[in-house]
Coordinates of C-alpha atoms and ligand atoms in Angstrom, one line a residue:
X1 CA 11.3 5.8 22.8
X2 CA 13.1 5.2 19.6
X3 CA 11.5 3.1 16.9
X4 CA 12.6 2.3 13.4
X5 CA 11.4 1.1 10.1
X6 CA 13.9 -0.9 8.2
X7 CA 12.8 -1.6 4.6
X8 CA 14.8 -3.6 2.2
X9 CA 14.6 -1.8 -1.2
X10 CA 14.0 -5.0 -3.1
X11 CA 10.5 -4.2 -4.2
X12 CA 8.0 -1.3 -4.3
X13 CA 6.3 -0.2 -1.1
X14 CA 3.5 -2.7 -0.4
X15 CA 0.5 -2.6 1.9
X16 CA 2.2 -4.6 4.6
X17 CA 5.3 -2.4 4.8
X18 CA 3.2 0.7 4.7
X19 CA 1.1 -0.6 7.7
X20 CA 4.3 -1.5 9.6
X21 CA 5.6 2.0 8.9
X22 CA 2.4 3.6 10.0
X23 CA 2.3 1.6 13.3
X24 CA 5.8 2.6 14.0
X25 CA 5.1 6.2 13.1
X26 CA 2.0 6.3 15.3
X27 CA 3.8 4.6 18.2
X28 CA 6.6 7.2 18.0
X29 CA 4.2 10.2 17.7
X30 CA 2.0 8.8 20.5
X31 CA 4.9 8.7 22.9
X32 CA 6.7 11.7 21.6
X33 CA 9.5 9.4 20.6
X34 CA 11.9 9.3 17.6
X35 CA 11.2 7.6 14.3
X36 CA 14.2 6.3 12.3
X37 CA 14.2 5.1 8.7
X38 CA 17.0 2.6 8.0
X39 CA 17.6 1.3 4.5
X40 CA 18.5 -2.4 4.6
X41 CA 20.3 -2.5 1.3
X42 CA 22.8 -5.3 1.8
X43 CA 21.1 -7.3 -1.0
X44 CA 22.7 -5.4 -3.9
X45 CA 21.5 -8.0 -6.4
X46 CA 17.8 -7.5 -5.7
X47 CA 17.8 -4.0 -4.3
X48 CA 17.7 -0.7 -6.3
X49 CA 17.4 3.0 -5.8
X50 CA 14.2 2.9 -7.8
X51 CA 12.6 0.7 -5.2
X52 CA 14.0 2.9 -2.5
X53 CA 12.4 5.9 -4.2
X54 CA 9.1 4.1 -4.5
X55 CA 9.1 3.3 -0.8
X56 CA 10.1 6.8 0.4
X57 CA 7.8 8.7 -2.1
X58 CA 4.8 6.6 -1.2
X59 CA 5.4 6.9 2.5
X60 CA 5.6 10.7 2.1
X61 CA 2.5 10.6 0.0
X62 CA 0.7 8.8 2.9
X63 CA 1.9 11.6 5.2
X64 CA 4.3 9.4 7.1
X65 CA 7.5 11.2 8.1
X66 CA 10.5 10.3 10.1
X67 CA 13.1 12.1 12.2
X68 CA 16.3 10.3 11.2
X69 CA 17.5 8.7 8.1
X70 CA 17.4 9.7 4.4
X71 CA 14.5 12.0 3.6
X72 CA 14.6 11.4 -0.2
X73 CA 15.8 8.3 -2.1
X74 CA 19.5 8.1 -2.2
X75 CA 19.6 11.4 -0.2
X76 CA 21.7 12.6 2.5
X77 CA 21.3 11.1 6.0
X78 CA 19.8 13.2 8.7
X79 CA 20.5 12.3 12.3
X80 CA 23.1 11.5 14.9
X81 CA 23.5 7.8 14.0
X82 CA 24.3 8.2 10.3
X83 CA 24.9 6.5 8.0
X84 CA 21.4 5.0 8.0
X85 CA 22.0 2.6 5.1
X86 CA 23.5 -0.7 5.8
X87 CA 25.7 -0.8 2.8
X88 CA 27.6 2.1 4.4
X89 CA 28.0 0.4 7.8
X90 CA 30.1 -2.6 6.8
X91 CA 33.0 -1.8 9.1
X92 CA 30.8 -2.0 12.1
X93 CA 29.4 -5.4 11.2
X94 CA 32.9 -6.7 10.5
X95 CA 34.2 -5.5 13.9
X96 CA 31.2 -6.9 15.7
X97 CA 31.6 -10.2 14.0
X98 CA 35.2 -10.2 15.1
X99 CA 34.1 -9.7 18.7
X100 CA 31.9 -12.7 18.5
X101 CA 34.7 -14.8 16.9
X102 CA 37.1 -13.7 19.6
X103 CA 34.6 -14.6 22.4
X104 CA 34.0 -18.0 20.9
X105 CA 30.4 -17.1 20.3
X106 CA 30.8 -17.5 16.6
X107 CA 33.1 -19.6 14.4
X108 CA 34.2 -19.9 10.8
X109 CA 32.7 -22.6 8.6
X110 CA 34.3 -23.9 5.4
X111 CA 31.6 -26.4 4.5
X112 CA 30.7 -26.3 0.8
X113 CA 27.0 -26.3 -0.3
X114 CA 27.4 -30.0 -1.4
X115 CA 28.7 -31.0 2.1
X116 CA 25.8 -29.1 3.7
X117 CA 23.3 -30.7 1.4
X118 CA 24.7 -34.2 2.2
X119 CA 24.2 -33.5 6.0
X120 CA 20.7 -32.3 5.4
X121 CA 19.8 -35.4 3.5
X122 CA 21.2 -37.7 6.2
X123 CA 19.2 -35.8 8.8
X124 CA 16.1 -36.1 6.7
X125 CA 16.6 -39.8 6.4
X126 CA 17.1 -40.2 10.1
X127 CA 14.0 -38.0 10.7
X128 CA 16.0 -35.4 12.5
X129 CA 15.3 -31.7 12.3
X130 CA 17.7 -30.1 9.7
X131 CA 20.4 -28.1 11.3
X132 CA 24.1 -27.5 10.9
X133 CA 26.1 -30.4 12.4
X134 CA 28.8 -28.2 13.8
X135 CA 31.5 -30.0 11.8
X136 CA 33.6 -26.8 11.6
X137 CA 33.2 -25.9 15.2
X138 CA 34.9 -29.2 16.1
X139 CA 37.8 -28.8 13.8
X140 CA 41.3 -28.8 15.3
X141 CA 43.5 -25.8 15.1
X142 CA 45.6 -27.6 12.5
X143 CA 42.6 -28.3 10.3
X144 CA 41.6 -24.8 10.6
X145 CA 45.0 -23.4 9.7
X146 CA 45.1 -25.7 6.7
X147 CA 41.8 -24.5 5.4
X148 CA 42.8 -20.9 5.9
X149 CA 46.0 -21.5 4.1
X150 CA 44.2 -23.1 1.2
X151 CA 42.3 -19.9 0.9
X152 CA 38.9 -21.7 0.9
X153 CA 36.1 -19.2 1.4
X154 CA 34.3 -19.3 4.8
X155 CA 31.2 -18.0 6.3
X156 CA 30.8 -17.0 10.0
X157 CA 28.2 -19.0 12.0
X158 CA 26.7 -18.0 15.3
X159 CA 27.0 -20.6 17.9
X160 CA 23.4 -21.0 19.3
X161 CA 23.3 -22.1 22.9
X162 CA 20.5 -24.5 23.7
X163 CA 18.2 -22.3 25.9
X164 CA 14.6 -21.3 26.1
X165 CA 14.1 -17.7 25.0
X166 CA 11.2 -15.8 26.5
X167 CA 10.1 -12.3 25.7
X168 CA 7.1 -10.2 26.4
X169 CA 5.8 -9.2 23.0
X170 CA 4.1 -5.8 22.9
X171 CA 1.3 -7.3 20.9
X172 CA 1.2 -11.0 21.7
X173 CA 2.3 -11.0 25.3
X174 CA 4.6 -13.7 26.5
X175 CA 6.3 -15.7 23.8
X176 CA 8.6 -18.7 24.3
X177 CA 11.0 -20.4 21.9
X178 CA 13.4 -23.3 22.3
X179 CA 16.6 -22.3 20.7
X180 CA 17.9 -25.8 20.8
X181 CA 16.0 -26.4 17.5
X182 CA 17.7 -23.5 15.7
X183 CA 21.1 -24.8 14.7
X184 CA 24.1 -22.5 14.2
X185 CA 23.0 -20.0 11.6
X186 CA 25.2 -18.0 9.3
X187 CA 25.7 -14.3 10.2
X188 CA 28.3 -13.3 7.6
X189 CA 28.5 -14.7 4.1
X190 CA 31.7 -15.9 2.5
X191 CA 32.0 -12.6 0.6
X192 CA 31.9 -10.7 3.9
X193 CA 28.3 -9.4 3.6
X194 CA 26.4 -9.6 6.9
X195 CA 23.1 -11.4 6.9
X196 CA 19.9 -9.8 7.9
X197 CA 19.7 -11.3 11.5
X198 CA 23.1 -10.0 12.3
X199 CA 23.0 -6.6 10.7
X200 CA 19.6 -5.8 12.1
X201 CA 20.7 -6.6 15.7
X202 CA 23.9 -4.6 15.3
X203 CA 22.1 -1.6 13.9
X204 CA 19.2 -1.6 16.4
X205 CA 21.8 -1.4 19.2
X206 CA 23.9 1.2 17.5
X207 CA 20.8 3.3 16.7
X208 CA 19.6 2.9 20.3
X209 CA 16.3 1.4 19.1
X210 CA 14.0 0.8 22.2
X211 CA 11.1 -0.8 20.4
X212 CA 11.2 -3.1 17.4
X213 CA 7.8 -3.2 15.8
X214 CA 7.5 -5.4 12.7
X215 CA 5.4 -7.9 10.9
X216 CA 4.5 -11.3 12.4
X217 CA 6.5 -12.9 9.6
X218 CA 9.6 -11.9 11.7
X219 CA 8.3 -13.5 15.0
X220 CA 10.4 -16.7 14.4
X221 CA 13.5 -14.5 13.8
X222 CA 13.3 -12.9 17.2
X223 CA 14.7 -15.7 19.3
X224 CA 17.8 -15.6 16.9
X225 CA 18.0 -11.9 17.5
X226 CA 17.7 -12.2 21.2
X227 CA 20.4 -14.8 21.3
X228 CA 22.7 -12.5 19.3
X229 CA 21.9 -9.5 21.5
X230 CA 22.9 -11.5 24.5
X231 CA 26.1 -12.8 23.0
X232 CA 27.0 -9.3 22.0
X233 CA 26.2 -7.8 25.4
X234 CA 23.6 -5.4 23.9
X235 CA 20.4 -4.1 25.6
X236 CA 17.3 -6.0 24.6
X237 CA 14.7 -3.8 22.9
X238 CA 11.0 -4.5 23.4
X239 CA 9.5 -6.4 20.4
X240 CA 6.1 -6.1 19.0
X241 CA 4.9 -8.3 16.1
X242 CA 1.9 -7.1 14.2
X243 CA -0.6 -9.6 12.6
X244 CA -0.4 -10.8 9.1
X245 CA -2.6 -9.3 6.4
X246 CA -5.1 -11.8 5.1
X247 CA -7.1 -12.1 1.9
X248 CA -10.9 -12.1 2.3
X249 CA -10.7 -16.0 2.3
X250 CA -8.2 -15.7 5.2
X251 CA -5.3 -17.0 3.1
X252 CA -2.0 -15.1 3.6
X253 CA -1.6 -12.1 1.4
X254 CA 1.5 -12.4 -0.7
X255 CA 4.1 -9.7 -1.0
X256 CA 4.7 -10.5 -4.6
X257 CA 1.3 -9.8 -5.9
X258 CA 0.9 -6.5 -7.5
X259 CA -2.3 -5.8 -5.7
X260 CA -0.1 -5.2 -2.7
X261 CA 1.8 -2.3 -4.3
X262 CA 0.9 1.1 -2.7
X263 CA 1.5 2.8 -6.1
X264 CA -1.3 0.8 -7.6
X265 CA -3.8 2.2 -5.1
X266 CA -2.4 5.7 -5.6
X267 CA -2.9 5.3 -9.4
X268 CA -6.5 4.1 -8.9
X269 CA -7.2 7.3 -7.1
X270 CA -7.4 6.3 -3.5
X271 CA -6.8 9.2 -1.2
X272 CA -3.8 9.0 1.1
X273 CA -5.9 9.9 4.1
X274 CA -8.4 7.1 3.3
X275 CA -5.5 4.6 3.0
X276 CA -4.0 5.7 6.2
X277 CA -7.2 5.2 8.0
X278 CA -7.7 1.8 6.3
X279 CA -4.2 0.7 7.2
X280 CA -4.5 1.8 10.8
X281 CA -7.6 -0.4 11.1
X282 CA -5.8 -3.5 9.7
X283 CA -5.1 -5.0 13.0
X284 CA -6.2 -2.2 15.4
X285 CA -9.4 -0.4 16.3
X286 CA -10.1 2.4 18.8
X287 CA -12.8 0.3 20.4
X288 CA -15.5 2.7 19.4
X289 CA -17.7 3.1 16.4
X290 CA -15.8 6.1 15.0
X291 CA -14.1 5.4 11.7
X292 CA -12.7 8.7 10.5
X293 CA -9.4 9.8 11.9
X294 CA -6.7 12.1 10.8
X295 CA -3.1 11.0 11.3
X296 CA -2.8 13.2 14.3
X297 CA -6.0 11.8 15.8
X298 CA -4.7 8.3 15.1
X299 CA -1.4 9.2 16.9
X300 CA -3.3 10.4 19.9
X301 CA -5.4 7.2 20.1
X302 CA -3.1 4.4 18.8
X303 CA -1.5 2.1 21.2
X304 CA 0.7 -0.8 20.1
X305 CA -0.5 -2.9 23.0
X306 CA -4.1 -2.7 21.6
X307 CA -3.1 -4.3 18.3
X308 CA -5.0 -7.5 17.7
X309 CA -3.3 -10.9 17.7
X310 CA -5.3 -12.5 14.9
X311 CA -4.7 -11.9 11.2
X312 CA -6.2 -8.7 9.7
X313 CA -8.5 -9.3 6.8
X314 CA -8.0 -6.9 3.9
X315 CA -11.5 -5.7 3.0
X316 CA -11.4 -3.9 -0.3
X317 CA -15.1 -2.9 0.1
X318 CA -14.2 -1.1 3.3
X319 CA -11.4 0.8 1.5
X320 CA -13.8 1.8 -1.2
X321 CA -16.3 2.9 1.4
X322 CA -13.8 4.9 3.3
X323 CA -12.5 6.5 0.1
X324 CA -16.0 7.7 -0.8
X325 CA -16.4 9.1 2.7
X326 CA -13.2 11.1 2.4
X327 CA -14.1 12.3 -1.1
X328 CA -17.4 13.6 0.1
X329 CA -15.8 15.3 3.1
X330 CA -13.7 17.5 0.7
X331 CA -14.9 20.9 -0.5
X332 CA -15.6 21.2 -4.2
X333 CA -12.4 23.2 -4.7
X334 CA -10.4 20.6 -2.8
X335 CA -11.8 17.7 -4.9
X336 CA -11.2 19.6 -8.1
X337 CA -7.6 20.0 -7.1
X338 CA -7.3 16.2 -6.3
X339 CA -8.9 15.3 -9.6
X340 CA -6.7 17.6 -11.7
X341 CA -4.2 14.9 -12.6
X342 CA -7.0 12.6 -13.9
X343 CA -8.5 15.2 -16.2
X344 CA -7.1 16.2 -19.6
X345 CA -5.2 19.5 -19.5
X346 CA -7.4 20.9 -22.2
X347 CA -10.2 21.0 -19.6
X348 CA -9.9 24.4 -17.9
X349 CA -10.0 24.7 -14.1
X350 CA -13.3 26.5 -14.2
X351 CA -14.9 23.7 -16.3
X352 CA -13.5 21.1 -13.9
X353 CA -15.0 23.0 -11.0
X354 CA -18.3 22.9 -12.7
X355 CA -18.1 19.1 -13.1
X356 CA -17.3 18.4 -9.5
X357 CA -20.8 18.7 -8.1
X358 CA -22.1 16.3 -10.7
X359 CA -19.9 13.5 -9.6
X360 CA -19.0 14.1 -6.0
X361 CA -21.8 11.9 -4.6
X362 CA -20.9 8.9 -6.8
X363 CA -17.2 9.0 -7.0
X364 CA -15.5 6.0 -5.3
X365 CA -11.9 6.4 -6.7
X366 CA -10.5 9.5 -8.3
X367 CA -9.6 7.5 -11.4
X368 CA -13.3 6.7 -11.9
X369 CA -13.8 10.3 -13.0
X370 CA -13.2 9.4 -16.6
X371 CA -15.9 6.8 -16.7
X372 CA -18.3 9.1 -14.9
X373 CA -17.9 12.3 -16.8
X374 CA -15.5 11.8 -19.6
X375 CA -18.4 12.6 -22.0
X376 CA -17.9 16.2 -21.0
X377 CA -14.5 16.6 -22.6
X378 CA -14.6 13.8 -25.2
X379 CA -15.4 14.9 -28.8
X380 CA -19.0 14.3 -29.9
X381 CA -17.9 11.6 -32.3
X382 CA -16.1 9.7 -29.6
X383 CA -19.2 9.7 -27.3
X384 CA -21.4 8.7 -30.3
X385 CA -19.1 5.7 -30.8
X386 CA -19.8 4.5 -27.2
X387 CA -23.3 3.3 -27.9
X388 CA -25.4 1.6 -30.5
X389 CA -29.0 2.7 -31.5
X390 CA -30.6 -0.1 -29.3
X391 CA -29.3 1.7 -26.2
X392 CA -31.4 4.7 -27.1
X393 CA -34.7 2.8 -26.7
X394 CA -36.4 3.5 -23.4
X395 CA -36.5 0.5 -21.0
X396 CA -39.8 -1.0 -22.3
X397 CA -40.0 1.1 -25.4
X398 CA -39.0 0.9 -29.0
X399 CA -36.6 2.7 -31.3
X400 CA -39.6 4.7 -32.6
X401 CA -40.2 5.9 -29.0
X402 CA -36.6 7.0 -28.8
X403 CA -36.9 8.9 -32.0
X404 CA -40.1 10.6 -30.9
X405 CA -38.5 11.6 -27.6
X406 CA -35.3 12.9 -29.2
X407 CA -37.1 14.9 -31.9
X408 CA -39.3 16.6 -29.3
X409 CA -36.3 17.1 -27.0
X410 CA -34.3 18.6 -29.8
X411 CA -37.1 21.1 -30.5
X412 CA -37.4 21.9 -26.8
X413 CA -33.7 22.5 -26.4
X414 CA -33.4 24.5 -29.6
X415 CA -36.1 27.0 -28.3
X416 CA -33.9 27.9 -25.3
X417 CA -31.1 30.5 -25.7
X418 CA -27.8 30.1 -24.0
X419 CA -28.9 32.1 -20.9
X420 CA -31.8 29.8 -20.3
X421 CA -29.8 26.7 -20.8
X422 CA -29.7 25.8 -17.1
X423 CA -30.6 22.6 -15.3
X424 CA -33.8 23.9 -13.7
X425 CA -35.2 25.4 -16.9
X426 CA -34.2 22.3 -18.9
X427 CA -35.9 20.0 -16.5
X428 CA -39.1 22.0 -16.4
X429 CA -39.3 22.2 -20.2
X430 CA -38.4 18.6 -20.8
X431 CA -41.1 17.4 -18.4
X432 CA -43.7 19.5 -20.2
X433 CA -42.5 18.1 -23.5
X434 CA -42.8 14.6 -22.1
X435 CA -46.3 15.3 -21.0
X436 CA -47.2 16.7 -24.4
X437 CA -45.7 13.6 -26.1
X438 CA -47.8 11.4 -23.8
X439 CA -44.6 9.7 -22.5
X440 CA -43.5 8.9 -19.0
X441 CA -40.7 11.3 -17.9
X442 CA -38.3 8.4 -17.4
X443 CA -38.9 7.1 -21.0
X444 CA -38.5 10.5 -22.4
X445 CA -35.3 11.3 -20.5
X446 CA -33.5 8.0 -21.1
X447 CA -32.8 8.5 -24.9
X448 CA -31.6 12.0 -24.1
X449 CA -29.2 10.7 -21.5
X450 CA -27.7 8.1 -23.8
X451 CA -27.5 10.7 -26.6
X452 CA -25.5 13.3 -24.6
X453 CA -23.5 11.1 -22.3
X454 CA -23.1 7.9 -24.3
X455 CA -24.2 5.9 -21.3
X456 CA -27.4 4.6 -19.7
X457 CA -26.2 5.7 -16.3
X458 CA -24.8 9.2 -15.9
X459 CA -24.6 12.2 -13.6
X460 CA -27.9 14.1 -13.2
X461 CA -29.2 14.6 -16.7
X462 CA -30.1 18.3 -16.7
X463 CA -26.9 19.4 -15.0
X464 CA -25.1 17.3 -17.6
X465 CA -26.9 19.2 -20.4
X466 CA -26.1 22.5 -18.8
X467 CA -22.5 21.5 -18.5
X468 CA -22.3 20.6 -22.2
X469 CA -24.1 23.7 -23.3
X470 CA -26.7 24.2 -26.0
X471 CA -24.6 23.6 -29.1
X472 CA -23.0 20.4 -28.0
X473 CA -26.2 19.0 -26.6
X474 CA -28.0 19.6 -29.8
X475 CA -25.2 18.1 -31.9
X476 CA -25.2 15.0 -29.8
X477 CA -29.0 14.6 -30.1
X478 CA -28.5 15.0 -33.9
X479 CA -25.9 12.2 -33.8
X480 CA -28.4 10.0 -32.0
X481 CA -31.2 10.8 -34.4
X482 CA -28.8 10.0 -37.3
X483 CA -28.2 6.5 -35.7
X484 CA -31.9 5.9 -35.3
X485 CA -32.6 6.9 -38.9
X486 CA -29.8 4.5 -40.1
X487 CA -31.1 1.7 -38.0
X488 CA -34.6 2.2 -39.4
X489 CA -33.4 2.2 -43.0
Ligands
LIG501 N1 14.7 -5.4 6.3 C1 13.7 -6.2 7.0 C2 12.5 -6.4 6.1 O1 12.3 -5.7 5.2 C3 13.4 -5.5 8.3 C4 12.7 -6.4 9.3 C5 12.8 -5.8 10.7 O2 12.0 -4.9 10.9 O3 13.6 -6.3 11.5 O4 11.7 -7.2 6.3

């Protein structure tokens, strides 16, 4: 089995292409086959090496690898069928186009855009389906020679025979198309560049691709490809079209939207293993309740024939859920390592490791770390600027209650030396202080929480105090008391 992924580097890697790549990867690994990456870069105007880099880097980041093709953007091709980029394969397309011309299966067309437009309008007026009227197929040899001599640019059109095309789709089962509706489509532009339908067919044959697995948006292209394959005398690969990805409201997800770019998910701190799992389930399921799989486990279980026909709804909540599950499955050291790039360099590795247990249970995306525990590295003045005095008041209490709690808390904390400044001791002492003050523990703790973390919701309070240490905790309580005094004045 030989499968391929054939991205056009005209945009960053998006969710749909990543899933197609994953399904190809899993199919190849499941069968012990070969996975080919081919760069379809014939659209020089829209394509770029930056997009190629984005695609390749993000695939690597997901853990998807391939056996043939460039391993890095713009890099050297690996494999027996090199080159693997279409821009370097032009001679092959030209000679295959010549074969079609010689066999009468394709013909040159000199029609101008204006002429084509006029035909289209006539057909529309007559309520006929729009398709090329074969004007240039029916030219006499003299006409043709005259046009050639005049040096008018020409495209090459494939002569579509009216026939019913049937194929057994790996995902959808038997599919049938009437090619009589297609019209003779262009396979080579007037500047000599091959168009997608043609290049893809030529390359799949040359690279001995046995299974073409791609998005359902290509389903309607497949009868064109099969007609070309037959005319060129190629072997017909198996085709499998995987379902569209839908928004929660079941509308089609658009490629253009930035929410589709893989890099955006990476920047928000989704783990690659969570994304892989999520993508695998966008259109497939193992038929059990299990939800956590490594890439290897997916490869063992995945079968392209079990992919669903219906659209796959993109459920962001599920992705968040999965990401949390993967985060919690990491050891503290592993999580610290993953978090490193979201934490200022000034925070030492040991300090980072001390923060991890405080946030591990709540973290949904790695980028959330800043909102959760940024108070630990932000200067006191920055944290103080996050809240106003009103936030210090306990839920049903007053600013005076906040002040009472903070004054007592300050005295309690000040009594402890650094060695005793641990979560357990702090909790015990603060509970006693709350009792003595005649306040409910929650009402007593709430102003302390806001004072030291700047927020009403935070990681566990006493562990947060321990993390900050005695001096900084006291300084922040002083800042809060200062705000309360100011508010009272
Ligand atoms: N270059 C095409 C695309 O990006 C490949 C489609 C195919 O797999 O045939 O959509």
